[in-house]
XYZ file of C-alpha atoms in Angstrom:
89
model
C -5.667 -5.228 8.383
C -7.538 -4.228 5.110
C -7.600 -1.590 2.638
C -10.663 1.148 3.095
C -13.075 1.132 0.448
C -12.966 3.931 -2.482
C -9.570 3.703 -3.535
C -7.985 3.309 -7.061
C -4.852 2.302 -8.189
C -3.942 4.321 -11.113
C -0.887 4.839 -13.557
C -0.384 8.543 -13.948
C 2.394 9.002 -16.593
C 3.959 6.114 -15.704
C 3.771 6.519 -11.850
C 1.714 4.415 -9.709
C -0.769 6.399 -7.736
C -3.570 5.749 -4.964
C -6.444 7.951 -5.733
C -9.548 8.443 -2.839
C -12.621 8.244 -4.434
C -15.843 9.709 -2.780
C -19.071 10.456 -4.118
C -17.844 9.986 -7.709
C -15.277 12.578 -7.048
C -11.532 12.104 -6.581
C -9.832 13.834 -3.648
C -6.680 14.887 -5.047
C -5.236 16.331 -2.262
C -4.974 12.884 -0.980
C -3.006 11.075 -3.896
C -0.066 8.752 -2.901
C 2.877 7.773 -5.201
C 4.298 4.185 -5.123
C 7.713 3.064 -5.826
C 8.598 -0.403 -6.790
C 8.583 -2.348 -3.634
C 5.395 -0.235 -2.156
C 3.455 -1.338 -5.337
C 4.563 -4.654 -4.783
C 3.324 -4.250 -1.248
C -0.312 -2.645 -2.085
C -0.810 -5.320 -4.885
C -0.473 -7.864 -1.874
C -2.600 -5.988 0.210
C -5.314 -5.963 -2.532
C -5.947 -9.576 -2.359
C -7.595 -9.285 0.850
C -6.970 -9.149 5.038
C -3.152 -8.788 5.707
C -0.787 -8.510 8.724
C 2.822 -7.165 8.706
C 3.960 -10.860 8.863
C 1.997 -11.624 5.860
C 3.685 -8.685 3.994
C 7.246 -9.270 5.269
C 6.805 -13.104 4.117
C 5.770 -11.929 0.654
C 8.124 -9.438 0.582
C 11.347 -11.806 1.400
C 10.106 -14.118 -0.804
C 10.096 -11.708 -4.027
C 13.081 -9.616 -3.030
C 16.543 -10.222 -1.758
C 16.113 -8.869 1.666
C 16.216 -10.235 4.962
C 13.271 -10.631 7.480
C 14.381 -7.461 9.590
C 14.896 -5.127 7.131
C 11.969 -6.008 5.441
C 9.781 -5.619 8.699
C 11.202 -2.434 9.140
C 9.928 -1.425 5.458
C 6.599 -2.890 6.086
C 6.346 -1.251 9.527
C 7.090 2.328 8.027
C 4.580 1.618 4.863
C 2.078 0.384 7.329
C 2.351 3.800 9.480
C 2.340 6.043 6.609
C -0.864 4.395 4.921
C -2.638 4.657 8.520
C -1.568 8.463 8.736
C -3.367 8.983 5.582
C -6.348 6.682 6.736
C -5.767 4.182 3.559
C -5.945 1.037 5.601
C -7.982 -0.034 8.573
C -7.623 -2.540 11.291
């Protein structure tokens, strides 16, 4: 998987958000806010192609979480990103 082109990660009032950009205009109807864990995962995804398994590995290395919980969280996050059209296979 990979992040689609045209997304900018910004801080708005101290809250990390994803802002889709196109034709030099931000689409404010598609802004996605990130909590600490999803920000961590997003930064991992920004490194390049990723899989659910690679994100689970990063998550378990960074946080005190077991693999099954991490996998459930990663799959939920990926599902939400897919729904918003922010990642591609």
